[in-house]
PDB file of C-alpha atoms in Angstrom:
ATOM      1  CA  MET A   1      -3.787   4.750  -7.081  1.00  0.00           C
ATOM      2  CA  PRO A   2      -3.269   8.059  -5.217  1.00  0.00           C
ATOM      3  CA  THR A   3      -0.307   8.486  -2.904  1.00  0.00           C
ATOM      4  CA  LEU A   4      -0.822   8.905   0.836  1.00  0.00           C
ATOM      5  CA  GLU A   5      -0.200  12.628   0.453  1.00  0.00           C
ATOM      6  CA  GLN A   6      -2.713  12.976  -2.364  1.00  0.00           C
ATOM      7  CA  ALA A   7      -5.304  10.959  -0.480  1.00  0.00           C
ATOM      8  CA  TYR A   8      -5.165  12.807   2.844  1.00  0.00           C
ATOM      9  CA  THR A   9      -3.866  16.340   2.235  1.00  0.00           C
ATOM     10  CA  PRO A  10      -7.305  17.853   1.469  1.00  0.00           C
ATOM     11  CA  PHE A  11      -8.730  16.355   4.659  1.00  0.00           C
ATOM     12  CA  PHE A  12      -5.828  17.670   6.748  1.00  0.00           C
ATOM     13  CA  HIS A  13      -6.648  21.150   5.497  1.00  0.00           C
ATOM     14  CA  GLN A  14     -10.306  20.683   6.346  1.00  0.00           C
ATOM     15  CA  LEU A  15      -9.385  19.662   9.891  1.00  0.00           C
ATOM     16  CA  CYS A  16      -7.009  22.614  10.300  1.00  0.00           C
ATOM     17  CA  ASP A  17      -9.618  25.046   8.975  1.00  0.00           C
ATOM     18  CA  ALA A  18     -12.187  23.749  11.449  1.00  0.00           C
ATOM     19  CA  ALA A  19      -9.763  23.965  14.374  1.00  0.00           C
ATOM     20  CA  GLY A  20      -8.627  27.444  13.373  1.00  0.00           C
ATOM     21  CA  GLN A  21     -12.142  28.841  13.413  1.00  0.00           C
ATOM     22  CA  ILE A  22     -12.494  27.803  17.038  1.00  0.00           C
ATOM     23  CA  VAL A  23      -9.035  29.062  18.009  1.00  0.00           C
ATOM     24  CA  VAL A  24      -9.640  32.600  16.755  1.00  0.00           C
ATOM     25  CA  LYS A  25     -13.046  32.659  18.438  1.00  0.00           C
ATOM     26  CA  TYR A  26     -11.523  32.071  21.887  1.00  0.00           C
ATOM     27  CA  PHE A  27      -7.980  33.532  21.661  1.00  0.00           C
ATOM     28  CA  ARG A  28      -7.436  36.434  24.070  1.00  0.00           C
ATOM     29  CA  GLN A  29     -10.946  36.099  25.384  1.00  0.00           C
ATOM     30  CA  ASP A  30     -11.841  35.745  29.047  1.00  0.00           C
ATOM     31  CA  ILE A  31     -12.781  32.052  29.160  1.00  0.00           C
ATOM     32  CA  PRO A  32     -12.778  29.644  32.126  1.00  0.00           C
ATOM     33  CA  VAL A  33      -9.669  27.516  32.662  1.00  0.00           C
ATOM     34  CA  ASP A  34      -9.941  24.142  34.406  1.00  0.00           C
ATOM     35  CA  ASP A  35      -7.225  21.931  35.858  1.00  0.00           C
ATOM     36  CA  LYS A  36      -6.907  18.347  34.680  1.00  0.00           C
ATOM     37  CA  GLN A  37      -5.821  15.532  36.992  1.00  0.00           C
ATOM     38  CA  ASP A  38      -2.168  16.216  36.187  1.00  0.00           C
ATOM     39  CA  LYS A  39      -2.712  19.914  37.090  1.00  0.00           C
ATOM     40  CA  SER A  40      -2.250  21.027  33.468  1.00  0.00           C
ATOM     41  CA  PRO A  41      -4.810  23.566  32.220  1.00  0.00           C
ATOM     42  CA  VAL A  42      -7.618  22.898  29.762  1.00  0.00           C
ATOM     43  CA  THR A  43     -10.167  25.262  28.223  1.00  0.00           C
ATOM     44  CA  GLN A  44     -13.428  25.090  26.323  1.00  0.00           C
ATOM     45  CA  ALA A  45     -11.377  25.739  23.179  1.00  0.00           C
ATOM     46  CA  ASP A  46      -9.325  22.549  23.717  1.00  0.00           C
ATOM     47  CA  ARG A  47     -12.425  20.439  24.218  1.00  0.00           C
ATOM     48  CA  GLU A  48     -14.449  21.983  21.417  1.00  0.00           C
ATOM     49  CA  ILE A  49     -11.690  21.605  18.847  1.00  0.00           C
ATOM     50  CA  GLU A  50     -11.129  17.950  19.644  1.00  0.00           C
ATOM     51  CA  GLN A  51     -14.856  17.177  19.610  1.00  0.00           C
ATOM     52  CA  VAL A  52     -15.252  18.774  16.185  1.00  0.00           C
ATOM     53  CA  LEU A  53     -12.197  17.038  14.726  1.00  0.00           C
ATOM     54  CA  ARG A  54     -13.259  13.664  16.110  1.00  0.00           C
ATOM     55  CA  GLY A  55     -16.666  14.078  14.524  1.00  0.00           C
ATOM     56  CA  MET A  56     -15.130  14.912  11.156  1.00  0.00           C
ATOM     57  CA  ILE A  57     -12.774  11.918  11.279  1.00  0.00           C
ATOM     58  CA  ASN A  58     -15.491   9.493  12.360  1.00  0.00           C
ATOM     59  CA  LYS A  59     -17.703  10.655   9.505  1.00  0.00           C
ATOM     60  CA  ALA A  60     -15.009  10.570   6.808  1.00  0.00           C
ATOM     61  CA  PHE A  61     -13.095   7.478   7.989  1.00  0.00           C
ATOM     62  CA  PRO A  62     -15.265   5.408  10.330  1.00  0.00           C
ATOM     63  CA  ASP A  63     -12.777   2.531  10.374  1.00  0.00           C
ATOM     64  CA  HIS A  64      -9.885   4.726  11.561  1.00  0.00           C
ATOM     65  CA  GLY A  65      -8.773   5.100  15.170  1.00  0.00           C
ATOM     66  CA  ILE A  66      -8.296   8.310  17.169  1.00  0.00           C
ATOM     67  CA  ILE A  67      -5.974   9.266  20.023  1.00  0.00           C
ATOM     68  CA  GLY A  68      -6.757  12.674  21.478  1.00  0.00           C
ATOM     69  CA  GLU A  69      -5.392  14.655  24.390  1.00  0.00           C
ATOM     70  CA  GLU A  70      -8.768  15.508  25.887  1.00  0.00           C
ATOM     71  CA  PHE A  71     -11.017  12.518  25.117  1.00  0.00           C
ATOM     72  CA  GLY A  72      -8.679   9.545  25.005  1.00  0.00           C
ATOM     73  CA  ARG A  73      -8.417   6.630  22.613  1.00  0.00           C
ATOM     74  CA  GLU A  74     -10.819   4.810  20.347  1.00  0.00           C
ATOM     75  CA  ASN A  75     -10.050   1.966  17.940  1.00  0.00           C
ATOM     76  CA  GLU A  76      -6.330   2.558  18.524  1.00  0.00           C
ATOM     77  CA  HIS A  77      -5.325  -0.745  16.896  1.00  0.00           C
ATOM     78  CA  ALA A  78      -6.711   0.235  13.493  1.00  0.00           C
ATOM     79  CA  GLU A  79      -4.337   0.455  10.538  1.00  0.00           C
ATOM     80  CA  PHE A  80      -4.734   4.250  10.460  1.00  0.00           C
ATOM     81  CA  VAL A  81      -4.962   6.239  13.686  1.00  0.00           C
ATOM     82  CA  TRP A  82      -5.336  10.019  13.989  1.00  0.00           C
ATOM     83  CA  CYS A  83      -3.551  11.782  16.855  1.00  0.00           C
ATOM     84  CA  LEU A  84      -5.051  15.085  18.002  1.00  0.00           C
ATOM     85  CA  ASP A  85      -3.638  17.788  20.224  1.00  0.00           C
ATOM     86  CA  PRO A  86      -6.270  20.520  19.879  1.00  0.00           C
ATOM     87  CA  ILE A  87      -4.138  23.212  21.498  1.00  0.00           C
ATOM     88  CA  ASP A  88      -0.530  22.273  22.151  1.00  0.00           C
ATOM     89  CA  GLY A  89       0.604  25.037  24.462  1.00  0.00           C
ATOM     90  CA  THR A  90      -2.545  25.776  26.428  1.00  0.00           C
ATOM     91  CA  LYS A  91      -0.517  27.871  28.888  1.00  0.00           C
ATOM     92  CA  SER A  92       0.590  30.059  25.988  1.00  0.00           C
ATOM     93  CA  PHE A  93      -2.984  30.189  24.708  1.00  0.00           C
ATOM     94  CA  ILE A  94      -4.473  31.368  28.008  1.00  0.00           C
ATOM     95  CA  THR A  95      -1.753  33.991  28.477  1.00  0.00           C
ATOM     96  CA  GLY A  96      -2.216  35.435  25.000  1.00  0.00           C
ATOM     97  CA  ARG A  97       1.089  34.230  23.561  1.00  0.00           C
ATOM     98  CA  PRO A  98       0.816  32.763  20.023  1.00  0.00           C
ATOM     99  CA  MET A  99       3.377  29.981  20.511  1.00  0.00           C
ATOM    100  CA  PHE A 100       0.641  27.330  20.632  1.00  0.00           C
ATOM    101  CA  GLY A 101      -0.842  25.377  17.747  1.00  0.00           C
ATOM    102  CA  THR A 102      -3.127  22.535  16.753  1.00  0.00           C
ATOM    103  CA  ILE A 103      -1.279  19.284  16.034  1.00  0.00           C
ATOM    104  CA  ILE A 104      -2.830  16.612  13.830  1.00  0.00           C
ATOM    105  CA  GLY A 105      -0.923  13.409  13.130  1.00  0.00           C
ATOM    106  CA  LEU A 106      -1.721  10.313  11.117  1.00  0.00           C
ATOM    107  CA  LEU A 107      -0.210   6.969  12.092  1.00  0.00           C
ATOM    108  CA  ARG A 108      -0.130   3.866   9.945  1.00  0.00           C
ATOM    109  CA  GLU A 109       0.436   0.697  11.946  1.00  0.00           C
ATOM    110  CA  GLY A 110       1.653   2.909  14.774  1.00  0.00           C
ATOM    111  CA  LYS A 111       4.225   4.839  12.743  1.00  0.00           C
ATOM    112  CA  PRO A 112       3.826   8.550  11.903  1.00  0.00           C
ATOM    113  CA  VAL A 113       3.248   9.068   8.179  1.00  0.00           C
ATOM    114  CA  MET A 114       1.688  12.542   7.853  1.00  0.00           C
ATOM    115  CA  GLY A 115       1.220  15.522  10.104  1.00  0.00           C
ATOM    116  CA  ALA A 116       0.016  19.087  10.308  1.00  0.00           C
ATOM    117  CA  VAL A 117       0.565  22.002  12.674  1.00  0.00           C
ATOM    118  CA  ASP A 118      -1.782  24.955  12.407  1.00  0.00           C
ATOM    119  CA  GLN A 119      -1.342  28.363  14.033  1.00  0.00           C
ATOM    120  CA  ALA A 120      -4.563  30.157  13.203  1.00  0.00           C
ATOM    121  CA  VAL A 121      -3.609  33.469  14.829  1.00  0.00           C
ATOM    122  CA  THR A 122      -0.385  33.960  12.854  1.00  0.00           C
ATOM    123  CA  LYS A 123      -1.991  32.226   9.850  1.00  0.00           C
ATOM    124  CA  GLU A 124       0.788  29.668   9.464  1.00  0.00           C
ATOM    125  CA  ARG A 125       0.230  26.038   8.578  1.00  0.00           C
ATOM    126  CA  TRP A 126       2.792  23.275   8.260  1.00  0.00           C
ATOM    127  CA  LEU A 127       2.105  19.979   6.527  1.00  0.00           C
ATOM    128  CA  GLY A 128       4.578  17.123   6.308  1.00  0.00           C
ATOM    129  CA  VAL A 129       4.997  13.629   4.890  1.00  0.00           C
ATOM    130  CA  THR A 130       7.535  11.574   6.835  1.00  0.00           C
ATOM    131  CA  ASN A 131      11.001  11.629   5.249  1.00  0.00           C
ATOM    132  CA  GLN A 132       9.574  13.009   2.004  1.00  0.00           C
ATOM    133  CA  SER A 133       8.382  16.615   2.037  1.00  0.00           C
ATOM    134  CA  ALA A 134       7.122  19.482   4.152  1.00  0.00           C
ATOM    135  CA  THR A 135       5.470  22.803   3.426  1.00  0.00           C
ATOM    136  CA  CYS A 136       4.627  25.986   5.286  1.00  0.00           C
ATOM    137  CA  ASN A 137       1.629  27.792   3.815  1.00  0.00           C
ATOM    138  CA  GLY A 138       2.041  25.721   0.678  1.00  0.00           C
ATOM    139  CA  LYS A 139       5.704  26.594   0.104  1.00  0.00           C
ATOM    140  CA  PRO A 140       8.526  24.062   0.568  1.00  0.00           C
ATOM    141  CA  ALA A 141       9.910  24.014   4.116  1.00  0.00           C
ATOM    142  CA  ARG A 142      13.569  23.274   4.750  1.00  0.00           C
ATOM    143  CA  VAL A 143      15.648  23.123   7.912  1.00  0.00           C
ATOM    144  CA  ALA A 144      18.721  25.338   8.378  1.00  0.00           C
ATOM    145  CA  PRO A 145      22.187  24.283   7.175  1.00  0.00           C
ATOM    146  CA  PRO A 146      24.017  21.983   9.621  1.00  0.00           C
ATOM    147  CA  ARG A 147      25.595  23.674  12.640  1.00  0.00           C
ATOM    148  CA  LYS A 148      27.411  22.474  15.727  1.00  0.00           C
ATOM    149  CA  LEU A 149      25.635  22.876  19.040  1.00  0.00           C
ATOM    150  CA  GLU A 150      27.950  25.714  20.055  1.00  0.00           C
ATOM    151  CA  SER A 151      26.704  27.711  17.050  1.00  0.00           C
ATOM    152  CA  SER A 152      23.071  26.648  17.205  1.00  0.00           C
ATOM    153  CA  LYS A 153      19.771  28.173  18.265  1.00  0.00           C
ATOM    154  CA  LEU A 154      18.058  25.859  20.735  1.00  0.00           C
ATOM    155  CA  TYR A 155      14.500  25.688  22.013  1.00  0.00           C
ATOM    156  CA  VAL A 156      13.910  23.632  25.157  1.00  0.00           C
ATOM    157  CA  GLY A 157      10.885  22.708  27.180  1.00  0.00           C
ATOM    158  CA  SER A 158      10.256  24.444  30.471  1.00  0.00           C
ATOM    159  CA  LEU A 159      12.462  23.729  33.462  1.00  0.00           C
ATOM    160  CA  ASP A 160       9.568  21.833  35.058  1.00  0.00           C
ATOM    161  CA  MET A 161       9.833  19.169  32.338  1.00  0.00           C
ATOM    162  CA  PHE A 162      13.333  18.241  33.470  1.00  0.00           C
ATOM    163  CA  ARG A 163      12.965  17.957  37.232  1.00  0.00           C
ATOM    164  CA  GLY A 164      14.934  15.132  38.817  1.00  0.00           C
ATOM    165  CA  GLU A 165      18.251  13.750  37.660  1.00  0.00           C
ATOM    166  CA  ASP A 166      17.884  15.151  34.126  1.00  0.00           C
ATOM    167  CA  ILE A 167      18.078  18.749  35.378  1.00  0.00           C
ATOM    168  CA  TRP A 168      21.873  18.756  35.357  1.00  0.00           C
ATOM    169  CA  ASN A 169      22.080  17.589  31.752  1.00  0.00           C
ATOM    170  CA  TYR A 170      19.372  20.118  30.880  1.00  0.00           C
ATOM    171  CA  LEU A 171      21.554  22.905  32.278  1.00  0.00           C
ATOM    172  CA  ARG A 172      24.612  21.716  30.354  1.00  0.00           C
ATOM    173  CA  LEU A 173      22.618  21.533  27.147  1.00  0.00           C
ATOM    174  CA  CYS A 174      21.247  25.061  27.593  1.00  0.00           C
ATOM    175  CA  HIS A 175      24.735  26.365  28.293  1.00  0.00           C
ATOM    176  CA  ALA A 176      26.298  24.561  25.307  1.00  0.00           C
ATOM    177  CA  ALA A 177      24.095  26.202  22.650  1.00  0.00           C
ATOM    178  CA  LYS A 178      24.847  29.638  21.265  1.00  0.00           C
ATOM    179  CA  LEU A 179      21.315  30.879  21.932  1.00  0.00           C
ATOM    180  CA  THR A 180      18.699  29.141  24.071  1.00  0.00           C
ATOM    181  CA  GLN A 181      14.989  29.883  24.258  1.00  0.00           C
ATOM    182  CA  TYR A 182      12.857  28.359  26.993  1.00  0.00           C
ATOM    183  CA  ALA A 183       9.321  26.990  27.416  1.00  0.00           C
ATOM    184  CA  CYS A 184       8.744  26.082  23.789  1.00  0.00           C
ATOM    185  CA  ASP A 185       5.436  24.871  22.467  1.00  0.00           C
ATOM    186  CA  VAL A 186       4.725  23.332  19.072  1.00  0.00           C
ATOM    187  CA  TYR A 187       5.511  26.598  17.292  1.00  0.00           C
ATOM    188  CA  ALA A 188       9.220  25.928  17.892  1.00  0.00           C
ATOM    189  CA  TYR A 189       9.027  22.856  15.650  1.00  0.00           C
ATOM    190  CA  GLY A 190       7.496  24.963  12.918  1.00  0.00           C
ATOM    191  CA  LEU A 191      10.395  27.395  13.233  1.00  0.00           C
ATOM    192  CA  LEU A 192      12.824  24.481  13.029  1.00  0.00           C
ATOM    193  CA  ALA A 193      11.196  23.261   9.820  1.00  0.00           C
ATOM    194  CA  ILE A 194      11.697  26.636   8.122  1.00  0.00           C
ATOM    195  CA  GLY A 195      15.230  27.236   9.376  1.00  0.00           C
ATOM    196  CA  TRP A 196      14.752  29.752  12.192  1.00  0.00           C
ATOM    197  CA  CYS A 197      16.106  27.486  14.902  1.00  0.00           C
ATOM    198  CA  ASP A 198      18.340  24.433  14.833  1.00  0.00           C
ATOM    199  CA  VAL A 199      17.197  22.058  17.544  1.00  0.00           C
ATOM    200  CA  VAL A 200      14.283  21.485  19.921  1.00  0.00           C
ATOM    201  CA  VAL A 201      14.503  19.273  23.011  1.00  0.00           C
ATOM    202  CA  GLU A 202      11.639  18.207  25.254  1.00  0.00           C
ATOM    203  CA  LYS A 203      10.667  15.525  27.751  1.00  0.00           C
ATOM    204  CA  ARG A 204       7.440  14.111  29.248  1.00  0.00           C
ATOM    205  CA  LEU A 205       5.612  14.287  25.919  1.00  0.00           C
ATOM    206  CA  LYS A 206       2.680  12.161  24.834  1.00  0.00           C
ATOM    207  CA  ILE A 207       2.012  10.549  21.472  1.00  0.00           C
ATOM    208  CA  HIS A 208      -0.373  13.329  20.460  1.00  0.00           C
ATOM    209  CA  ASP A 209       2.419  15.875  21.064  1.00  0.00           C
ATOM    210  CA  VAL A 210       4.769  14.326  18.504  1.00  0.00           C
ATOM    211  CA  ALA A 211       2.808  12.258  15.967  1.00  0.00           C
ATOM    212  CA  GLY A 212       2.046  15.280  13.796  1.00  0.00           C
ATOM    213  CA  VAL A 213       5.424  16.955  14.330  1.00  0.00           C
ATOM    214  CA  ILE A 214       7.681  14.082  13.223  1.00  0.00           C
ATOM    215  CA  PRO A 215       6.473  14.118   9.573  1.00  0.00           C
ATOM    216  CA  ILE A 216       7.038  17.882   9.362  1.00  0.00           C
ATOM    217  CA  VAL A 217      10.545  17.819  10.844  1.00  0.00           C
ATOM    218  CA  THR A 218      11.725  14.834   8.794  1.00  0.00           C
ATOM    219  CA  GLY A 219       9.909  16.031   5.679  1.00  0.00           C
ATOM    220  CA  ALA A 220      11.839  19.311   5.940  1.00  0.00           C
ATOM    221  CA  GLY A 221      15.139  17.437   6.062  1.00  0.00           C
ATOM    222  CA  GLY A 222      15.606  17.244   9.815  1.00  0.00           C
ATOM    223  CA  VAL A 223      15.786  14.361  12.255  1.00  0.00           C
ATOM    224  CA  ALA A 224      13.323  13.358  14.977  1.00  0.00           C
ATOM    225  CA  TRP A 225      14.844  11.128  17.652  1.00  0.00           C
ATOM    226  CA  ASP A 226      14.344   9.964  21.166  1.00  0.00           C
ATOM    227  CA  TRP A 227      17.234  10.532  23.573  1.00  0.00           C
ATOM    228  CA  GLN A 228      18.718   7.141  22.698  1.00  0.00           C
ATOM    229  CA  SER A 229      19.262   8.334  19.102  1.00  0.00           C
ATOM    230  CA  GLN A 230      16.490   6.128  17.719  1.00  0.00           C
ATOM    231  CA  ALA A 231      14.517   7.525  14.788  1.00  0.00           C
ATOM    232  CA  LEU A 232      10.939   8.008  15.939  1.00  0.00           C
ATOM    233  CA  ALA A 233       9.635   7.793  12.374  1.00  0.00           C
ATOM    234  CA  GLU A 234      10.555   4.100  12.438  1.00  0.00           C
ATOM    235  CA  LYS A 235       8.931   3.298  15.779  1.00  0.00           C
ATOM    236  CA  ASN A 236       5.448   2.143  16.626  1.00  0.00           C
ATOM    237  CA  LEU A 237       4.600   5.081  18.863  1.00  0.00           C
ATOM    238  CA  ILE A 238       1.449   3.454  20.218  1.00  0.00           C
ATOM    239  CA  ALA A 239       3.441   0.485  21.501  1.00  0.00           C
ATOM    240  CA  ASP A 240       6.699   2.185  22.460  1.00  0.00           C
ATOM    241  CA  TYR A 241       7.310   5.853  23.182  1.00  0.00           C
ATOM    242  CA  ASP A 242       8.981   7.159  26.349  1.00  0.00           C
ATOM    243  CA  GLY A 243       8.158  10.872  25.947  1.00  0.00           C
ATOM    244  CA  LYS A 244      11.660  12.118  25.166  1.00  0.00           C
ATOM    245  CA  PHE A 245      12.245  14.061  21.958  1.00  0.00           C
ATOM    246  CA  ILE A 246      15.089  15.648  20.015  1.00  0.00           C
ATOM    247  CA  ALA A 247      14.228  17.408  16.758  1.00  0.00           C
ATOM    248  CA  ALA A 248      17.245  18.794  14.941  1.00  0.00           C
ATOM    249  CA  SER A 249      18.338  20.141  11.596  1.00  0.00           C
ATOM    250  CA  SER A 250      21.022  17.466  11.218  1.00  0.00           C
ATOM    251  CA  GLN A 251      22.044  14.088  12.587  1.00  0.00           C
ATOM    252  CA  PRO A 252      25.386  15.304  14.043  1.00  0.00           C
ATOM    253  CA  LEU A 253      23.590  18.055  15.969  1.00  0.00           C
ATOM    254  CA  ALA A 254      21.044  15.571  17.311  1.00  0.00           C
ATOM    255  CA  GLU A 255      23.917  13.298  18.343  1.00  0.00           C
ATOM    256  CA  GLU A 256      25.599  16.125  20.283  1.00  0.00           C
ATOM    257  CA  CYS A 257      22.389  16.740  22.181  1.00  0.00           C
ATOM    258  CA  ALA A 258      21.780  13.046  22.842  1.00  0.00           C
ATOM    259  CA  VAL A 259      25.235  12.664  24.375  1.00  0.00           C
ATOM    260  CA  LEU A 260      24.722  15.614  26.712  1.00  0.00           C
ATOM    261  CA  LEU A 261      21.264  14.435  27.716  1.00  0.00           C
ATOM    262  CA  THR A 262      22.288  10.868  28.537  1.00  0.00           C
ATOM    263  CA  THR A 263      25.774  11.276  30.040  1.00  0.00           C
ATOM    264  CA  GLN A 264      25.829  10.799  33.787  1.00  0.00           C
ATOM    265  CA  ASN A 265      27.063  13.751  35.827  1.00  0.00           C
ATOM    266  CA  PRO A 266      28.031  12.404  39.258  1.00  0.00           C
ATOM    267  CA  SER A 267      29.378  15.764  40.450  1.00  0.00           C
ATOM    268  CA  ARG A 268      26.147  17.507  39.420  1.00  0.00           C
ATOM    269  CA  ASP A 269      28.122  20.576  38.374  1.00  0.00           C
ATOM    270  CA  ASN A 270      25.990  23.525  37.340  1.00  0.00           C
ATOM    271  CA  PRO A 271      27.664  24.931  34.196  1.00  0.00           C
ATOM    272  CA  PHE A 272      26.208  28.400  34.791  1.00  0.00           C
ATOM    273  CA  GLU A 273      27.656  28.562  38.294  1.00  0.00           C
ATOM    274  CA  ARG A 274      30.983  27.170  37.087  1.00  0.00           C
ATOM    275  CA  GLU A 275      31.311  29.937  34.520  1.00  0.00           C
ATOM    276  CA  GLN A 276      30.788  32.632  37.156  1.00  0.00           C
ATOM    277  CA  THR A 277      33.436  31.349  39.586  1.00  0.00           C
TER     278      THR A 277
END
C-alpha cells in the first residue's frame, strides 16, 4: 500500500507544471486586470490556472472535492479536498514582482496533509507532507535554528490586513523583530521553510491561502498556528478557520508572536513613536 506521499507526489508535480506554463506565459505581460467584489485584483492568468487544475483533478480523482479562490467550492465534504490558489500574490504578479506563487493543498477530512508552492519564474518548487518532510526543488527543506523574536527576521502581511484594533499589536510586533519585511506573499513561507526568514504573520486569509502552506512549514520543522496558539495541522480548516496565521521556525518564537498579537493595548501606544520621543 503506497503512502500518501508516494500516491500523490507525481500528481502534485503535474499540477505545478501545468500552472507554471501559464504563469510564465502571462508574467510581465500587459494583460487586463479586473476587480473582484472585495476589490482585490484578478487576471486571466488566475482564472486560466484554476480552470486547468480543476479539470486535471476532476479527471484524475472524480470523487475528490475542490476549493478554489476563483471558482468556489465543489464536493467540499469529500474525504479528500484540493485547495487551489492559482496566483497567491496577484498584486505582486501584476507589478512584475516574483513574490507570488501557486498554492496547491490537499485536505483529508478537512485537515491539511500535503501541499505544494510553485514559483515558475524563479523555478522554485516546495512540496511538503504535514509534520513529516518538506523539499525545495527535490532537496530537503529545513527551517532556521531557533531564535528569539528580537533576533529574528519577520515577514508580515500588508498594513491593510491589520486595520482596526489589531493595528497596534501589528506595530509592536514589527518593532520587536530584528528585521521586518512587509507585504509578504506566499514566497515568504518558502523562504521560511529553507531558513531565510524566521516567522511569517498574516491575517484575513482564506483556506486556499494556507492549506498548501501548512504541510510545507511543518514538514520543514516549523510550526503553523492561529493566533490562539492552536496547531492548524490538527484543525478541520473547512469547518473552523478564522484567517489568522503564524508560521514560525520554532514553538517559542510562535508563542512570542501570539502573545504580542493577542495582548490588549488600552493606551494604543505606537512603539515607533515612543522610540523617537
